[in-house]
């Protein structure tokens, strides 16, 4: 089975390539490297000792995408390619809407033209907005606070409508919670450009001495200790979730939360990181970050029921693996 992985050189995509290759799938990656490096593809080959085909293309370009579908007998697509920086999406909405929506439509069109019936899409828990936790797939989606989040809700809608009109099309919409950690080899992981927006890469950079201290965004939320609560999920578990989604894909549209079902506060994550790695993480509490919600965690029971998938790695493993990658990583 040949799987086209768009954005396969990125953080979640590269770990998913490893999981796919280990499960016996053949992998073709399409990535324009706007937020990743080609060396990551070599690292995936090194980890799996398997080959991988790589196309450096922009997935919004219809002709380039069409060529890949013409050159290979593709059995399924996993669409990771997208821009994901929430703050940047507020400054550059058109860039985000164009990249994230056009890429989804170009791929759906190529699937139709070349009779490819399986598509797995990277969505996000952000589409739940400020619903009441735990988030369940059946909840009405609420507005997100930024264009990035809206591109996920819109892409879900576009793919849902296409699947409704084409009953043989199988679409799996995967709503990720907060992916963290890295492959246990330490060879691939999350390496954001510039100042990290997300908590875990900021924590690892403070531990490494690259940044002075972490700003904890608010300690007056209605949570266990006043800091924001999130459902952190090890990126390797998330990657394995994609293989489960592909293995079990059926006609129509199916939505799955990929999370652990466990909430962890910012202070709890700092403590877990210190305990797992015997390093100190300096921090100070500052004002809330605009757009943040108090709590976000999954009801992860549907993925377990229908895909036979659950996350296996705990918060200590996430912290250990994130730190191993950061220590190894040279820019
Ligand atoms: P990433 O930036 O590491 O990976 C995305 C990859 O897509 C990069 O390699 C980038 O170069 C590529 N890309 C972007 N636009 C492209 C285009 N037009 N053509 C070709 N390649 C393109 O991000 P990630 O964390 O691995 O996220 C993967 C997907 O999962 C994204 O769609 C993201 O929105 C979604 N997601 C991520 C998170 C998270 O916290 N990391 C949470 C929920 C959903
Ligand atoms: C986690 C917690 C912060 C940084 C974002 C996107 C979402 C998805 C995942 C997708 C919050 C606190 C953070 C810091 C802090 N992305 N924090 N200091 O906001 O849950 O989700 O990433 O592609 O769409 O919105 O993740 O890691 O930024 O924050 O105190 O320096 O850590 O307030 O409570 P978030 P995050």
XYZ file of C-alpha atoms and ligand atoms in Angstrom:
411
model
C 0.000 0.000 0.000
C 1.436 3.374 -1.060
C 0.560 6.264 1.220
C 1.105 9.865 0.176
C 2.097 11.860 3.254
C 1.888 15.616 2.734
C 3.959 17.546 5.268
C 5.866 14.330 5.976
C 9.110 16.173 6.741
C 7.416 18.028 9.618
C 7.102 17.164 13.286
C 4.053 14.874 13.341
C 4.444 13.813 9.703
C 7.974 12.453 10.185
C 6.952 10.368 13.199
C 3.981 9.080 11.230
C 6.267 8.101 8.335
C 8.232 5.977 10.814
C 5.046 4.349 12.110
C 3.739 3.701 8.573
C 7.022 2.164 7.390
C 7.177 0.003 10.510
C 3.611 -1.157 9.814
C 4.612 -2.223 6.289
C 3.243 0.691 4.258
C 5.285 2.371 1.505
C 5.580 6.096 1.909
C 5.762 9.008 -0.519
C 6.327 12.403 1.082
C 5.306 15.741 -0.457
C 6.618 18.746 1.444
C 7.799 22.213 0.441
C 10.108 22.383 3.491
C 8.694 25.771 4.557
C 8.845 24.606 8.179
C 11.117 21.559 8.045
C 14.393 20.205 6.751
C 15.090 17.533 4.165
C 17.545 15.879 6.592
C 14.519 14.706 8.582
C 13.653 12.360 5.716
C 17.138 10.821 6.020
C 16.613 10.408 9.761
C 13.337 8.565 9.100
C 15.233 6.234 6.742
C 17.943 5.777 9.371
C 15.421 4.856 12.088
C 13.424 2.436 9.949
C 16.166 1.202 7.600
C 13.594 1.582 4.843
C 13.413 3.783 1.807
C 11.062 6.686 1.294
C 10.240 8.762 -1.774
C 10.445 12.516 -1.372
C 8.973 15.278 -3.555
C 9.775 18.871 -2.669
C 6.568 20.487 -3.893
C 3.939 22.901 -2.675
C 0.689 21.044 -2.135
C -1.332 24.091 -3.202
C 0.095 23.609 -6.720
C -2.328 21.422 -8.589
C 0.004 20.330 -11.401
C 2.762 19.266 -9.043
C 0.315 17.248 -6.944
C -1.285 15.725 -10.016
C 2.114 14.486 -11.213
C 2.651 12.518 -8.013
C -0.759 10.885 -8.377
C 0.051 10.046 -12.018
C 3.496 8.638 -11.179
C 2.383 6.354 -8.356
C -0.422 4.012 -7.547
C -1.552 5.784 -4.383
C -3.829 3.913 -1.983
C -4.318 6.613 0.609
C -3.365 10.134 1.620
C -2.500 11.613 4.993
C -2.662 15.384 4.796
C -0.403 17.049 7.377
C 0.890 19.908 5.226
C -0.236 23.184 6.687
C 0.795 26.300 8.525
C 0.166 26.051 12.256
C 1.342 29.133 14.165
C -1.735 30.581 15.836
C -0.318 34.100 16.380
C 1.087 34.327 12.857
C -2.316 33.349 11.471
C -3.838 36.470 13.058
C -1.176 38.651 11.387
C -1.332 36.853 8.015
C -4.854 35.478 7.656
C -4.788 35.254 3.882
C -1.567 33.235 3.894
C -3.164 30.780 6.319
C -6.535 30.498 4.599
C -4.848 30.111 1.205
C -2.258 27.538 2.231
C -4.417 25.401 4.488
C -7.639 25.453 2.469
C -6.255 25.321 -1.067
C -3.936 22.411 -0.184
C -6.923 20.466 1.175
C -9.002 21.155 -1.941
C -6.163 20.364 -4.361
C -5.619 17.022 -2.646
C -9.317 16.163 -2.558
C -9.524 16.970 -6.267
C -6.534 14.761 -7.082
C -8.065 11.941 -5.029
C -11.274 12.187 -7.049
C -9.477 12.365 -10.390
C -7.203 9.407 -9.638
C -9.808 7.365 -7.789
C -7.983 7.425 -4.446
C -10.599 6.634 -1.844
C -8.869 7.144 1.514
C -7.926 10.431 3.082
C -6.822 11.137 6.639
C -6.779 14.779 7.724
C -4.850 16.526 10.524
C -7.410 18.488 12.444
C -7.103 19.975 15.881
C -8.888 20.095 19.218
C -8.988 23.842 18.646
C -12.204 23.308 16.621
C -14.054 22.635 19.907
C -13.414 26.224 21.004
C -14.405 26.797 24.612
C -16.762 23.807 24.965
C -17.074 22.008 28.301
C -14.365 19.409 28.892
C -13.923 16.596 28.094
C -14.401 17.294 24.403
C -16.490 14.689 22.592
C -16.652 14.276 18.799
C -20.421 14.843 18.787
C -20.167 18.357 20.268
C -21.108 21.351 18.180
C -17.969 23.137 17.077
C -17.508 26.626 18.510
C -15.679 29.520 16.891
C -11.940 29.467 17.455
C -10.099 32.668 18.289
C -7.848 32.702 15.206
C -7.690 32.045 11.446
C -5.527 28.925 11.970
C -8.310 27.272 13.951
C -10.873 28.348 11.390
C -8.880 26.674 8.590
C -9.190 23.385 10.482
C -12.948 23.738 10.985
C -13.384 24.766 7.334
C -11.231 21.927 6.002
C -13.296 19.485 8.040
C -16.446 20.949 6.518
C -15.092 20.818 2.960
C -14.019 17.179 3.291
C -17.320 16.243 4.946
C -19.334 17.738 2.081
C -17.138 16.024 -0.534
C -17.553 12.670 1.205
C -21.322 13.141 1.422
C -21.499 13.683 -2.318
C -19.159 10.723 -3.042
C -20.257 7.787 -0.909
C -17.207 5.671 -1.827
C -14.846 8.273 -0.356
C -13.483 7.469 3.123
C -12.373 10.403 5.230
C -10.951 10.298 8.708
C -10.776 13.637 10.531
C -8.286 13.354 13.386
C -8.498 16.007 16.074
C -5.155 16.148 17.803
C -4.844 17.447 21.314
C -1.351 18.696 22.329
C 1.373 16.635 20.628
C 4.703 16.682 22.464
C 7.799 14.511 22.843
C 9.963 12.912 20.225
C 11.026 9.569 18.805
C 12.964 7.635 21.424
C 16.019 7.488 19.137
C 16.381 11.241 19.695
C 16.834 11.641 15.930
C 13.535 13.345 15.108
C 11.421 15.700 17.189
C 10.032 19.203 17.361
C 12.444 21.944 16.318
C 10.517 25.201 15.961
C 12.042 28.188 14.202
C 12.623 31.207 16.442
C 10.896 31.626 19.779
C 8.660 28.620 20.481
C 4.923 29.313 20.716
C 4.166 26.051 22.465
C 4.858 25.055 26.021
C 7.010 21.917 25.707
C 9.602 23.271 23.242
C 9.861 26.399 25.387
C 10.459 24.258 28.481
C 13.172 22.196 26.746
C 14.929 25.376 25.571
C 14.887 26.832 29.103
C 16.291 23.549 30.455
C 19.043 23.712 27.830
C 19.903 27.296 28.795
C 18.845 28.679 25.433
C 16.117 30.795 27.074
C 16.291 32.313 30.525
C 12.910 31.387 31.935
C 9.462 30.233 30.975
C 6.536 32.632 31.197
C 3.547 30.823 32.651
C 0.538 32.459 31.038
C -1.850 33.008 33.940
C -2.489 31.245 37.247
C -6.057 32.385 37.821
C -7.922 29.889 35.629
C -10.569 27.656 37.216
C -8.238 24.635 37.195
C -6.406 22.474 39.710
C -3.668 25.076 40.347
C -4.900 28.043 38.300
C -2.720 27.318 35.241
C -3.999 26.090 31.872
C -4.822 22.398 31.558
C -4.119 20.485 28.338
C -4.176 16.917 27.062
C -0.549 16.296 26.093
C -0.057 13.307 23.820
C 3.240 11.662 22.905
C 3.905 12.215 19.214
C 4.745 8.518 18.718
C 1.328 7.530 20.097
C -0.219 10.107 17.784
C 1.719 8.661 14.836
C 0.512 5.150 15.652
C -3.028 6.596 15.791
C -2.691 7.500 12.110
C -1.822 3.930 11.195
C -4.869 2.763 13.180
C -7.023 5.334 11.361
C -5.791 4.114 7.968
C -6.089 0.431 8.857
C -9.674 0.904 10.010
C -10.912 3.526 7.578
C -14.422 2.982 6.234
C -16.635 4.836 3.783
C -18.032 8.183 4.855
C -16.652 10.724 7.295
C -15.430 9.688 10.721
C -14.118 12.047 13.370
C -11.726 10.924 16.100
C -10.134 12.659 19.036
C -6.506 11.638 19.393
C -5.632 12.467 22.975
C -4.974 10.636 26.237
C -8.082 11.822 28.079
C -5.821 13.172 30.857
C -5.434 16.854 31.637
C -2.100 18.245 32.866
C -1.610 21.818 34.105
C 1.361 23.991 33.144
C 2.827 23.678 36.654
C 2.295 19.915 36.638
C 4.099 19.669 33.310
C 7.053 21.691 34.631
C 7.204 19.406 37.693
C 7.026 16.261 35.530
C 9.821 17.589 33.306
C 12.036 18.287 36.315
C 11.309 14.868 37.828
C 11.831 12.964 34.575
C 15.087 14.672 33.657
C 16.606 15.949 36.920
C 16.928 19.454 35.512
C 15.508 22.721 36.718
C 13.078 24.837 34.724
C 12.929 28.491 35.867
C 9.625 30.207 35.380
C 7.577 33.242 36.317
C 3.836 33.727 36.203
C 2.714 36.474 33.813
C -0.647 37.575 32.406
C -2.939 35.221 30.522
C -2.228 34.815 26.803
C -5.121 36.214 24.740
C -7.200 33.487 23.107
C -6.228 30.746 25.588
C -8.898 28.623 27.241
C -8.702 27.192 30.769
C -8.986 23.494 30.011
C -8.785 21.273 26.965
C -8.794 17.496 27.146
C -10.298 14.680 25.174
C -12.912 12.068 25.614
C -10.712 9.546 23.789
C -13.118 6.605 23.973
C -14.313 6.642 20.348
C -10.830 6.016 18.926
C -10.429 3.138 21.366
C -13.809 1.642 20.451
C -13.603 2.009 16.681
C -9.874 2.049 15.917
C -8.598 -0.088 18.793
C -6.163 2.713 19.587
C -5.187 4.277 22.898
C -2.209 6.416 23.871
C 0.346 4.367 25.793
C 3.061 6.829 26.836
C 2.692 8.915 30.001
C 3.720 12.486 30.738
C 7.123 11.397 32.121
C 7.943 9.584 28.870
C 6.864 12.676 26.911
C 9.201 14.862 28.999
C 12.094 12.392 28.775
C 11.854 12.015 25.011
C 11.392 15.760 24.389
C 14.517 16.447 26.449
C 16.586 13.737 24.725
C 15.810 15.279 21.346
C 16.542 18.839 22.519
C 19.915 17.811 23.974
C 20.905 16.104 20.697
C 19.598 18.818 18.424
C 21.962 21.224 16.721
C 20.553 23.983 14.526
P 5.041 21.097 10.986
O 5.105 22.527 10.607
O 6.192 20.501 11.704
O 4.723 20.211 9.701
C 3.968 20.684 8.626
C 4.747 20.377 7.357
O 4.000 20.822 6.237
C 6.107 21.097 7.300
O 7.100 20.157 6.987
C 5.921 22.139 6.198
O 7.127 22.362 5.510
C 4.862 21.479 5.328
N 4.016 22.382 4.544
C 3.281 23.446 4.953
N 2.597 23.978 3.938
C 2.894 23.239 2.834
C 2.496 23.278 1.483
N 1.653 24.197 1.026
N 3.001 22.345 0.642
C 3.857 21.407 1.081
N 4.276 21.318 2.336
C 3.791 22.225 3.217
O 3.698 20.918 11.862
P 3.178 19.660 12.667
O 3.158 20.024 14.100
O 3.853 18.421 12.235
O 1.665 19.650 12.198
C 1.209 18.806 11.141
C -0.272 19.053 10.938
O -0.970 18.787 12.155
C -0.619 20.484 10.564
O -1.674 20.450 9.628
C -1.073 21.093 11.857
O -1.949 22.151 11.662
C -1.761 19.895 12.508
N -1.836 19.993 13.972
C -0.693 20.187 14.691
C -0.749 20.310 16.069
C 0.466 20.588 16.891
O 0.341 21.015 18.028
N 1.674 20.355 16.386
C -2.000 20.200 16.723
C -3.138 19.994 15.946
C -3.054 19.878 14.569
C -0.272 24.941 26.397
C -0.490 25.594 27.752
C -0.601 27.994 27.643
C 3.539 28.565 26.306
C -1.800 25.254 20.553
C -2.760 25.632 19.451
C -3.595 24.448 19.053
C -2.704 23.261 18.685
C -1.721 22.971 19.781
C -1.891 23.272 16.524
C -1.482 26.756 27.712
C 0.622 27.555 28.429
C 2.340 28.018 26.713
C 4.303 29.328 27.230
C 2.619 28.908 28.919
N -1.921 23.616 17.568
N 1.882 28.181 28.002
N 3.810 29.450 28.496
O -2.385 26.777 23.219
O -3.067 24.496 24.030
O -2.547 24.820 21.677
O -0.986 24.154 20.117
O -1.520 23.075 15.550
O -4.380 24.828 17.972
O -3.598 26.671 19.920
O -0.713 24.858 23.297
O 1.623 24.581 24.009
O 0.833 26.861 23.254
O 0.022 25.946 25.425
O 2.229 29.063 30.065
O 5.355 29.865 26.914
O 0.756 26.177 28.166
O -1.170 29.129 28.221
O -2.180 26.726 28.931
P -2.254 25.334 23.132
P 0.535 25.581 23.928
